[in-house]
XYZ file of C-alpha atoms in Angstrom:
632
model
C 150.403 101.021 102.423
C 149.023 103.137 105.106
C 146.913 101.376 107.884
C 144.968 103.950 109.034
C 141.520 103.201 108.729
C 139.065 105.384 106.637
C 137.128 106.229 109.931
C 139.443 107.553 112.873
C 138.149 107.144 116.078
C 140.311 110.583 116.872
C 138.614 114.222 116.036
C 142.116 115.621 116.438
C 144.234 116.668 113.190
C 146.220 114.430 111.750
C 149.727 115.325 111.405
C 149.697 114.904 107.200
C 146.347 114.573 105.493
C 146.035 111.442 103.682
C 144.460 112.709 100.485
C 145.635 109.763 98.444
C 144.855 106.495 97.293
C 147.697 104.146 97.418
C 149.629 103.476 94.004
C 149.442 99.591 94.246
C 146.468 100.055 92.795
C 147.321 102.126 90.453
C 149.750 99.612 88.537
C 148.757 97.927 85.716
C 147.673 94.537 87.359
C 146.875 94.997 90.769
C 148.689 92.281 93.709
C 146.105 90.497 95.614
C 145.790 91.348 98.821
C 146.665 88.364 101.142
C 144.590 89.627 104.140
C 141.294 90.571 101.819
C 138.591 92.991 103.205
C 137.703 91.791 106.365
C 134.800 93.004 108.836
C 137.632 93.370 111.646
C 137.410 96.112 114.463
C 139.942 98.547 114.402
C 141.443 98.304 117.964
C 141.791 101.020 119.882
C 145.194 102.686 120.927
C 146.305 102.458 124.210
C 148.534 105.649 123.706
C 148.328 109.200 121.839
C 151.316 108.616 119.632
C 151.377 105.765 117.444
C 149.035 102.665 117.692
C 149.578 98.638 117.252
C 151.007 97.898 113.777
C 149.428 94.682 112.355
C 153.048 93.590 111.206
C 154.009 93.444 115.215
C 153.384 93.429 118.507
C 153.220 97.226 119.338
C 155.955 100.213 119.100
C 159.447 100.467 120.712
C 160.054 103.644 123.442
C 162.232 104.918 120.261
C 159.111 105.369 118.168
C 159.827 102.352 115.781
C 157.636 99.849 114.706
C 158.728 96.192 115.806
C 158.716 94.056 112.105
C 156.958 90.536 112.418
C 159.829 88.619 112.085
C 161.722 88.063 115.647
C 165.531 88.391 116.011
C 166.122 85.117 113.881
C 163.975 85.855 110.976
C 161.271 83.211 111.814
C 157.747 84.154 111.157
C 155.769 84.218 114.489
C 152.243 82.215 114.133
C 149.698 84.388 113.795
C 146.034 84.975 115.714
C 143.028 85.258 114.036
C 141.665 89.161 115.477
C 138.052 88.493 114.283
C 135.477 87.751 116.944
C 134.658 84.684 115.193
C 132.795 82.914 118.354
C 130.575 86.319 118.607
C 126.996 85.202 117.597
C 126.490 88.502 115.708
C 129.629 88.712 113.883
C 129.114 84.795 112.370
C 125.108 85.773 111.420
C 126.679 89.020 109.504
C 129.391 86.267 108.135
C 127.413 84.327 106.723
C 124.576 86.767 105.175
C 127.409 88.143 103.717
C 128.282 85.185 102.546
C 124.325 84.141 101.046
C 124.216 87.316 99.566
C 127.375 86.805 97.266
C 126.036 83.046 96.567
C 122.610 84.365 95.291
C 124.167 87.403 93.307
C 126.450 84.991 91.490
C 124.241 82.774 90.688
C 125.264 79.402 93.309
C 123.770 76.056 91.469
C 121.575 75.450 93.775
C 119.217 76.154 96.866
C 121.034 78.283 99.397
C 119.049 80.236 102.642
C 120.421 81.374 105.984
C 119.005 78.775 107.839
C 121.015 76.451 105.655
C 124.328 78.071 106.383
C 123.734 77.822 110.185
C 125.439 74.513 110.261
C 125.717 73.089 106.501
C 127.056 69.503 105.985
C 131.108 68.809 104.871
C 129.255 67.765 100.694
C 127.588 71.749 101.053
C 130.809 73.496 102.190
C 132.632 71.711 99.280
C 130.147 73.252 96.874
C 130.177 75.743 98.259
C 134.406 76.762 98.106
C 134.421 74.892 94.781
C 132.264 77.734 93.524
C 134.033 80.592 94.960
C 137.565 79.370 94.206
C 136.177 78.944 90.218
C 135.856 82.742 90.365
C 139.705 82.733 90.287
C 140.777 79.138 88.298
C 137.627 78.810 85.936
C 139.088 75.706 84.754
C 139.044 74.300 88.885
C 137.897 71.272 90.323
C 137.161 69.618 93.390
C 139.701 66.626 93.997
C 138.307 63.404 95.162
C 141.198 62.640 97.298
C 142.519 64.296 100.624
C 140.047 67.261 100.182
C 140.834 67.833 103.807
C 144.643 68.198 103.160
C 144.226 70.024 99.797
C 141.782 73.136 101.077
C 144.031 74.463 103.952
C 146.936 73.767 101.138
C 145.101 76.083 98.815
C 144.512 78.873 100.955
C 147.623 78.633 102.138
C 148.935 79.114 98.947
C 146.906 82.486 98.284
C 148.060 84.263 101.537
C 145.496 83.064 104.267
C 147.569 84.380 107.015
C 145.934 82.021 109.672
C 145.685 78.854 110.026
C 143.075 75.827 109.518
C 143.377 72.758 110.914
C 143.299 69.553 109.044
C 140.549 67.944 111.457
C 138.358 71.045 110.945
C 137.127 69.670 107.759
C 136.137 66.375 108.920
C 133.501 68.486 110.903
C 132.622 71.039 108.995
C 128.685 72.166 110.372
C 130.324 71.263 113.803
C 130.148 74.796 116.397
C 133.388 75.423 116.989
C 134.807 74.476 113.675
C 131.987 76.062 111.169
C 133.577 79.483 112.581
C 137.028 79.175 111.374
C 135.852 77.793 108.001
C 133.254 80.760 107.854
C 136.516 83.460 108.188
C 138.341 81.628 105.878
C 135.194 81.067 103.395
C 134.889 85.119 104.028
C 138.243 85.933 103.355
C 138.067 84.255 99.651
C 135.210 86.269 99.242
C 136.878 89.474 99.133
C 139.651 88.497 97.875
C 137.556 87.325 94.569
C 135.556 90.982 95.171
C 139.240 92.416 94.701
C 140.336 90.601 91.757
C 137.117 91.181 89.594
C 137.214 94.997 91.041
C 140.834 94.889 89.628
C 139.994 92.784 86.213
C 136.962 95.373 85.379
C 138.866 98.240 86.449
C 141.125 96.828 82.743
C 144.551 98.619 82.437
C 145.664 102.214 83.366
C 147.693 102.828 80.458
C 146.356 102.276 76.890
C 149.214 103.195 74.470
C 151.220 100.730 74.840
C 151.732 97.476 72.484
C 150.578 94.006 73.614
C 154.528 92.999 73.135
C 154.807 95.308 76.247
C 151.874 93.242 78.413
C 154.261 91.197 79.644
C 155.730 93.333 81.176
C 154.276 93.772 83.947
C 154.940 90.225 85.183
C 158.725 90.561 84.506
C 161.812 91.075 86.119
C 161.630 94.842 85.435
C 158.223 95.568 86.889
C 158.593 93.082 89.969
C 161.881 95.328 90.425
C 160.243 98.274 90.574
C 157.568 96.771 92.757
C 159.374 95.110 95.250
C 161.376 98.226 95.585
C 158.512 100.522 95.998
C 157.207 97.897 98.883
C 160.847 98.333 100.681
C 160.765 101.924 100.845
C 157.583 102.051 102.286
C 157.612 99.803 104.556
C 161.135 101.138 105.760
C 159.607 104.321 106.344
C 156.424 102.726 107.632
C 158.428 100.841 109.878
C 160.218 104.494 110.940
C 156.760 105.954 111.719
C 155.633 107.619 108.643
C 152.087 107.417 107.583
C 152.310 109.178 104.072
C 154.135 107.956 101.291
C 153.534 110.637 98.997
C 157.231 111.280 97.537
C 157.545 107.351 97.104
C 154.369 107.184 95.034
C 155.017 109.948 93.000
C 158.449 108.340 91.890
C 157.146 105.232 91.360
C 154.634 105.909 89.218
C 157.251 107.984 87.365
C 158.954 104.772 87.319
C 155.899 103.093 85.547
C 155.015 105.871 82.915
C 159.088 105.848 81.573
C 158.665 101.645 81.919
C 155.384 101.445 80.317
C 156.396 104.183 77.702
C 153.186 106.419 78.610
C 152.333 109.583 76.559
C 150.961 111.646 78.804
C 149.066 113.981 76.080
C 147.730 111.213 74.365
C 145.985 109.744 77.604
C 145.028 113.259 78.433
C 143.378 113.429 74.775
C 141.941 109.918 74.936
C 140.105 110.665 78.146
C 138.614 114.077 77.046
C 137.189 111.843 74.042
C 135.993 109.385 75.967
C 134.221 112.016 78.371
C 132.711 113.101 75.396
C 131.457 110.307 73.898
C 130.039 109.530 77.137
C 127.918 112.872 77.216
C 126.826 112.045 73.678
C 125.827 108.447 74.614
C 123.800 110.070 77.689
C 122.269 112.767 75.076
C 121.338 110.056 72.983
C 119.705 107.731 75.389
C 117.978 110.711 76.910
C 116.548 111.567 73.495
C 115.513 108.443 72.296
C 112.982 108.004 75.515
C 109.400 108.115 74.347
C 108.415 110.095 77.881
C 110.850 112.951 78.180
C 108.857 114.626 80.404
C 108.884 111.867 82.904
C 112.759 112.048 82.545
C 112.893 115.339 82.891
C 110.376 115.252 86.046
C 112.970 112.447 87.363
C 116.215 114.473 86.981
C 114.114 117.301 88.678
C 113.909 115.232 91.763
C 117.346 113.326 91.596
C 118.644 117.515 91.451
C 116.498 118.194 94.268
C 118.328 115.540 96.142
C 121.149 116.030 95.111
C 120.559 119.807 96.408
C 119.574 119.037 99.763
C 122.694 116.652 100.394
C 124.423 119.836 99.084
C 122.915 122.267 101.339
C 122.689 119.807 104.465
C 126.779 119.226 103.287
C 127.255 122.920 103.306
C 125.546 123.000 106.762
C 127.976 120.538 107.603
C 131.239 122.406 106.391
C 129.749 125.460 108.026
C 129.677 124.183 111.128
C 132.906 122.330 110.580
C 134.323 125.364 109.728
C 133.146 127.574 112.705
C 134.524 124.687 114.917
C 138.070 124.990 113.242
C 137.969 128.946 113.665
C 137.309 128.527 117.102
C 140.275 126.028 117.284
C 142.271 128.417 115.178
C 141.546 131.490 117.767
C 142.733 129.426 120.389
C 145.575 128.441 119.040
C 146.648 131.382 117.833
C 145.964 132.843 121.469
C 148.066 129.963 123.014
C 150.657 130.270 120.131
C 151.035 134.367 121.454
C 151.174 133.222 124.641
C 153.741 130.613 123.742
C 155.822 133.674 121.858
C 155.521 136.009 124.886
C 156.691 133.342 127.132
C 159.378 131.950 124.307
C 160.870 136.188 124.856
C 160.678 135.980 128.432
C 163.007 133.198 128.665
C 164.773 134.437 125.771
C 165.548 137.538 128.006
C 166.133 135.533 131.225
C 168.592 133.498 129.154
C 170.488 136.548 128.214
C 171.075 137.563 131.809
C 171.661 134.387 133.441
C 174.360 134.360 130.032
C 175.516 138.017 131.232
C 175.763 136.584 134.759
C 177.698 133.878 133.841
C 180.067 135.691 132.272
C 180.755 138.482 134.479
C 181.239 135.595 137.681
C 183.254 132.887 138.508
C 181.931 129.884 139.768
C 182.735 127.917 142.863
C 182.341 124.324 143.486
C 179.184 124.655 145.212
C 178.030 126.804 142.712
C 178.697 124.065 140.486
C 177.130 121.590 143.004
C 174.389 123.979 143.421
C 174.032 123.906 139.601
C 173.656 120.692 139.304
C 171.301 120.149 141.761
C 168.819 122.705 140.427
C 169.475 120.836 137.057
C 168.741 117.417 138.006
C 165.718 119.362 139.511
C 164.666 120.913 136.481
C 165.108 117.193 135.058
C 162.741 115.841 137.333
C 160.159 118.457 136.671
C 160.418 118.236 133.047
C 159.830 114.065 133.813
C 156.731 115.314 135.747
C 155.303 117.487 133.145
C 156.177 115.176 130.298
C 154.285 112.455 131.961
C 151.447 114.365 133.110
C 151.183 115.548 129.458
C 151.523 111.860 128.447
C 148.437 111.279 130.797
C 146.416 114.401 130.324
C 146.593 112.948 125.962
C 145.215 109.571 126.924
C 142.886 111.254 128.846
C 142.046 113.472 125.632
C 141.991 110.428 123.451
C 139.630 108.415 125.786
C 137.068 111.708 125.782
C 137.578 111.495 121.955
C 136.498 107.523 122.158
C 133.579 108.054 124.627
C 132.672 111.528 122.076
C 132.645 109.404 119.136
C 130.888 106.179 121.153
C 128.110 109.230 122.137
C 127.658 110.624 118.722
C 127.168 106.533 117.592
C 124.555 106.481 120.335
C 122.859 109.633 119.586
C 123.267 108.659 115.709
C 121.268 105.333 116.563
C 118.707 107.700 118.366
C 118.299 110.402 115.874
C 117.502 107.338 113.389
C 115.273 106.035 115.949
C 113.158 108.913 116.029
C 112.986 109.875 112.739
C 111.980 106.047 112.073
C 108.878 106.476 114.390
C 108.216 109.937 113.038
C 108.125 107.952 109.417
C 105.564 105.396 111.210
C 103.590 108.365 112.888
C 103.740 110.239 109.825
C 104.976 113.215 110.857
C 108.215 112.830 108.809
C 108.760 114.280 105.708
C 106.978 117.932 106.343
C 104.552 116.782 103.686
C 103.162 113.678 105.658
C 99.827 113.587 106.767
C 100.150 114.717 110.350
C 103.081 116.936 110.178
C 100.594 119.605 109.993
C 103.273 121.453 107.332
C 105.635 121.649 110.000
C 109.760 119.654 109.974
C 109.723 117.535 112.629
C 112.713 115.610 111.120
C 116.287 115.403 112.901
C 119.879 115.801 110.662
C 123.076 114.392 111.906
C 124.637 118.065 112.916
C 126.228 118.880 116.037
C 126.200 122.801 116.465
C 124.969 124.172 119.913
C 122.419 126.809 117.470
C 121.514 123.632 115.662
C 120.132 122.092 118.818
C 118.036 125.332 119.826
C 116.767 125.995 116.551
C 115.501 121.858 116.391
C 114.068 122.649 120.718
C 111.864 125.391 119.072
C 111.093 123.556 115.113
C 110.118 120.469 116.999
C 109.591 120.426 120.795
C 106.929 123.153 120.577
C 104.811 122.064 117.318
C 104.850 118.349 119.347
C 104.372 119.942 122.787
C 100.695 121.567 120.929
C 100.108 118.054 119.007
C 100.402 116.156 122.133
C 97.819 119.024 124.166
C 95.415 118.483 121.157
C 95.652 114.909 120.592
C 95.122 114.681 124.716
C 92.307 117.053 123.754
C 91.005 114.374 121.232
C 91.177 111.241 123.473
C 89.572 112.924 125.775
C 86.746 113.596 123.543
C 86.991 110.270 122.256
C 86.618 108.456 125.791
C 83.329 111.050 127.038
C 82.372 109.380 123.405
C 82.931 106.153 124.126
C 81.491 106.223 127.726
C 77.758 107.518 126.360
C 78.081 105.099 123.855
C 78.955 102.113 126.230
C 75.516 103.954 128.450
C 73.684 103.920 125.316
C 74.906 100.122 124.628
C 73.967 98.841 127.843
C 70.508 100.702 128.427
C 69.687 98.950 124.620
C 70.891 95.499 126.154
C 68.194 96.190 129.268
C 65.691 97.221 126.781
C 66.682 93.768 124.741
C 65.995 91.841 127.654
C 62.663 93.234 129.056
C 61.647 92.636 125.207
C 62.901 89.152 124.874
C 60.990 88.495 128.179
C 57.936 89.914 126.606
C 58.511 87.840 123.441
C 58.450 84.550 126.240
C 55.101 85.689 127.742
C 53.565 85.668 124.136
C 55.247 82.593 123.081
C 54.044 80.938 126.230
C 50.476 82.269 125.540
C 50.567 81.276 121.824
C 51.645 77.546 122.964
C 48.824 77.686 125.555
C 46.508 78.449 122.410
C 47.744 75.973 120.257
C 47.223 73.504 122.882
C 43.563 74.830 123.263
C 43.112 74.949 119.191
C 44.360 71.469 119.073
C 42.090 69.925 121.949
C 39.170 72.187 119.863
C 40.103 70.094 116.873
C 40.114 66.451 118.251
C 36.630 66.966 119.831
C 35.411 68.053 116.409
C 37.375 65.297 114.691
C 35.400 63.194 117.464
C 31.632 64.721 117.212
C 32.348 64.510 113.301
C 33.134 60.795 113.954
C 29.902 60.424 116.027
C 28.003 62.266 113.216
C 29.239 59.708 110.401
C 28.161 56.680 112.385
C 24.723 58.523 112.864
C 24.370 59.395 109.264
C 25.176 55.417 108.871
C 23.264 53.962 110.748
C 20.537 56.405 109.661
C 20.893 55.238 105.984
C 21.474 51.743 107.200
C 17.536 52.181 109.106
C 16.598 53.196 105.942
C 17.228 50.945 103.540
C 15.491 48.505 105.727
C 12.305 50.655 105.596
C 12.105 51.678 102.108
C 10.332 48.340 100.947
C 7.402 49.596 103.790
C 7.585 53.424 102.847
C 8.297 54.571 99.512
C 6.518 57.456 99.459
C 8.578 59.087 102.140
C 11.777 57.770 101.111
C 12.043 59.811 98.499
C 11.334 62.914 100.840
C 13.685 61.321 103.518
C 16.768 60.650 100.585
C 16.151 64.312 99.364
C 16.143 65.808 102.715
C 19.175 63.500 103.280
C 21.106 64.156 100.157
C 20.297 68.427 101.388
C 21.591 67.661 105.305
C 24.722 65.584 103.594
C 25.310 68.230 101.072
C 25.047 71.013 104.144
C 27.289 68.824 105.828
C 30.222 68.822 103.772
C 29.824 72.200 103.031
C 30.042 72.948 107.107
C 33.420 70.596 107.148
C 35.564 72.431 104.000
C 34.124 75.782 105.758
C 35.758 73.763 109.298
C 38.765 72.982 107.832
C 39.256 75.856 105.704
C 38.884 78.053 108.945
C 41.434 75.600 110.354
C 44.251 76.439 107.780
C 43.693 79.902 107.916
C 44.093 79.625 112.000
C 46.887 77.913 111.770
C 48.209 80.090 109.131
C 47.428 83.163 110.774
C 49.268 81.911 114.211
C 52.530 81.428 112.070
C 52.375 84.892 111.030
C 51.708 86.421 114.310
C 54.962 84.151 115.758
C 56.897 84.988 112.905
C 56.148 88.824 113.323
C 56.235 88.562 116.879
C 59.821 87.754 116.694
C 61.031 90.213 114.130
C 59.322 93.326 115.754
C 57.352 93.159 119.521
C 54.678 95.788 118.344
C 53.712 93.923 115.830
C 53.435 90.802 117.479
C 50.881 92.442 120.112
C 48.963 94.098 117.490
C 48.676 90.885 115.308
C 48.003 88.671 118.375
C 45.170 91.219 119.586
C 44.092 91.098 116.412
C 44.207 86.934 116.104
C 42.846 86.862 119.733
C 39.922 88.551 118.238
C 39.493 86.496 114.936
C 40.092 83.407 117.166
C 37.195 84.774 119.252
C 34.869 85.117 116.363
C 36.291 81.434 114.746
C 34.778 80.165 118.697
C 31.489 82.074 117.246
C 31.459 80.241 114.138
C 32.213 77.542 115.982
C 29.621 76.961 118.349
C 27.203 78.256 115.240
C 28.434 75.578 113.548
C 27.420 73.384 116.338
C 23.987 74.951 116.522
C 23.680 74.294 112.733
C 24.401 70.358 113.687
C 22.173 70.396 116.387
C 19.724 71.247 114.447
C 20.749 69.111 111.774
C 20.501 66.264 114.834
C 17.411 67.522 115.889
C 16.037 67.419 111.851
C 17.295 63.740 112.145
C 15.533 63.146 115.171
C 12.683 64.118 114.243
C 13.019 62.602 110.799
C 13.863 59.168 112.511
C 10.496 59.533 114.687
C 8.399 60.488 111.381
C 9.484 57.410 109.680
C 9.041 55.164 113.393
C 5.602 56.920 113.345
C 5.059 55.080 109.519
């Protein structure tokens, strides 16, 4: 029954160590706990000496704790402490509250985002699952559900209370909190009882006759009186309970009928079934060197946490000699001091007995005493002040260390990202740049020289490196841009040639339509040649035969001059392609091959106009056949 919380805010001693678990667990069926496990912050004391009890309102000037029932015995109505309108508290609510949904398997589609403001039909599902945990055989009513919830958790111990018009509203914002806490708080208290119904009974030797007892009049007896004690002395200040626990679970082994030697025995056999259970499994693996390789590392670890705890007590330890020296000095100085008033007493005792006193003695007395009063007033407060001063430094120390905590995982976080942590990563360069949660002053120095230097060089030489990098980068961007200038002259060479090989299509194509047109002129020639001769073959027949042979030759000669024209025309046309094509894949090239074309199209204008001297002379053979035959 003790309420201080696993975590004290306070690094001074405590005044009993609380080394023990309470016994309520301990009994054979544990008592729910009406107020569950709840996320709520501890609050902090406002004073040295005792702090708020949850049954009350605070402590009396006597040093007793106020009970929560008022001077009539009426139950005050009770606040809900949880900061259930705090954003973050209500998103770690309800992933809590996901998390158990998914892990035990809720029928049914269930996110975050669907517990930000779920519907009145969901939240019904929803507690209609949870409650099943502890009635299996439970169901939903159809009537009055909004009557019959807050009746229900009422009925477990909810110790605050939900409105009836909350649950016409449920995925409304200011009533979704409430219903949240309370959805919470049946949560843990079904964690609890499944904790408590695997945990299965303490004591195994006794009959089943004998289960019921433990929900009899015997066992409640013992119970109830266990909880008054306690909570008498609880209410008197005490924060151990360790005589009360020991007698009641006396109580329990004479009710229960436990043989000690037996459960003694029965555990040492179950201990060693477990290790031969363990051998087994561990034999029957087909990789036992993969095991083996595994418990290696899980020893390792488990060695490190050792040393890093021994570190730890170390340090602890030094701390508490320190404390110890000065306590022992103030506890001589305490003794010498204790002597000298011993001594002062004795002769202010000697004085008073060898002297009478007079009234204003007496008066005088007095007056120093009420003096000495006052002072002692004085010092007591100033000592009450000068602890709430030590106990706010304690709450700001323990605040910092949280801060420097959150920093420490900071860093080592980065180093992870950076790489530098674990002193195997890739640029920890063999050195530990990682940060432990210890305290000690030599700690500190010996972390300034393991990890500000070895940083202090990385940082020079990656400085170094960027440096590098950037003279790098700047040639290259020279390099880049004097290629780009070199593109563009080339690309406006590459539009002087294009130009110039358009200009020479234009010419090759003008070259080709007055050949199509002489050839035209040639063919109505050569017709009306033949057409002048068939009118004069019935005259001459003699030289027709002459004229039709030399005809047939000059036709023959013709057509061989036109496939050798139009074959040279392909190949002109093929050989321009190429020289475009290759002009624009490599400029070089493209001036050699249009030199080179230039030059063949040079010698093609050669052919050319011998062609044309062949067909003059043709002409001319035609002429002068045509006056041979007008001559006949």
């Amino acid at each position: 029954m003790s309420r201080r919380p696993s975590s004290r805010y306070s690094e001074m001693p405590m005044r009993v160590t609380d080394s023990r678990m309470s016994l309520i667990n301990a009994t054979p069926q544990n008592k729910d706990n009406v107020f569950g496990k709840l996320n709520i912050p501890k609050p902090h004391s406002t004073t040295s000496e005792r702090r708020t009890s949850f049954f009350g309102k605070g402590i009396g000037a006597g040093g007793q704790r106020n009970s929560m029932f008022g001077a009539y015995g009426g139950p005050e109505k009770m606040k809900d402490p949880r900061p259930l309108h705090d954003k973050a508290f209500v998103q770690q609510c309800i992933k809590q509250l996901c998390e158990f949904l998914v892990e035990r398997g809720f029928p049914g589609s269930i996110t975050v985002k669907a517990l930000q403001s779920p519907s009145t039909k969901e939240f019904l599902k929803i507690f209609e699952f949870v409650y099943s945990f502890l009635e299996p055989s439970f169901q939903m009513p159809t009537a009055k559900v909004e009557e019959e919830i807050p009746r229900m958790l009422k009925d477990l111990g909810y110790p605050f209370a939900l409105s009836k018009s909350s649950m016409y509203s449920i995925g409304a914002p200011h009533t979704w909190p409430q219903a949240l806490g309370a959805l919470i708080w049946l949560i843990d208290t079904v964690k609890l009882f499944s904790g408590v119904r695997e945990q299965g009974l303490l004591f195994s030797d006794f009959s089943d006759e004998l289960c019921d007892l433990e929900g009899g009049a015997e066992y409640n007896k013992l119970f109830m009186e266990y909880c008054s004690d306690t909570y008498n002395k609880f209410m008197q200040g005490a924060d151990t309970f360790e005589d009360e626990d020991e007698d009641y679970l006396n109580k329990l082994k004479k009710l229960y009928n436990v043989d000690e030697a037996l459960l003694k025995s029965q555990q040492e056999k179950h201990a060693m079934l477990m290790e031969h259970v363990e051998r087994l499994e561990r034999e029957s693996q087909t990789d036992r060197l993969a095991g083996k390789r595994t418990e290696k590392l899980r020893l390792q670890a488990d060695l490190q946490k050792l040393q890093n705890y021994r570190c730890t007590l170390e340090a602890h330890k030094t701390g508490l000699e320190n404390k110890a020296a000065g306590l022992s000095e103030e506890l001589e100085a305490a003794e010498m001091q204790l002597d000298g008033l011993k001594q002062e007493r004795t002769r202010l005792q000697l004085i008073l007995e060898n002297q009478k006193f007079t009234p204003a003695d007496i008066e005088r007395i007095n007056r120093e005493r009420n003096e000495l009063q006052q002072t002692v007033q004085s010092l007591n407060q100033s000592l009450e002040e000068a602890e709430q001063l030590v106990w706010n430094e304690e709450v700001n120390l323990s605040k910092t260390k949280e801060k420097a905590e959150l920093k420490v995982a900071e860093y080592n976080k980065l180093g992870r990202k950076l790489k530098l942590i674990p002193q195997s990563a890739e640029n920890a360069c063999g050195h530990d740049f990682e940060i432990r949660t210890d305290y000690s002053a030599t700690t500190i120095t010996q972390y300034k020289t393991q990890i500000q230097n070895p940083l202090k060089n990385m940082i020079v030489d990656v400085e170094d490196e960027y440096s590098r990098l950037t003279n790098v980068k700047l040639s290259l961007e020279e390099t880049v841009e004097q290629v780009k200038s070199n593109i563009l002259d080339k690309q406006n060479d590459i539009k002087h040639l294009k130009e110039q090989i358009r200009r020479v299509d234009q010419q090759l194509e003008h070259d080709m339509q007055e050949m199509v047109q002489e050839e035209e002129k040639w063919v109505a020639e050569v017709d009306s040649a033949e057409t002048h001769k068939k009118r004069l073959e019935k005259n001459v027949k003699q030289g027709c035969e002459e004229a039709e042979e030399e005809l047939k030759a000059a036709q023959q000669q013709y057509h061989v001059v036109v496939q050798e024209t139009n074959e040279e025309n392909r190949m002109v046309f093929k050989n321009l392609t190429d020289v475009f094509t290759s002009a624009v894949n490599h400029l070089c090239a493209v001036e050699k091959h249009c030199s080179e074309q230039l030059k063949r199209f040079d010698k093609l204008k050669e052919v050319v106009h011998e062609d044309e001297a062949d067909m003059k002379q043709l002409t001319d053979l035609v002429d002068n056949f045509v006056k041979k035959v007008n001559r006949f």
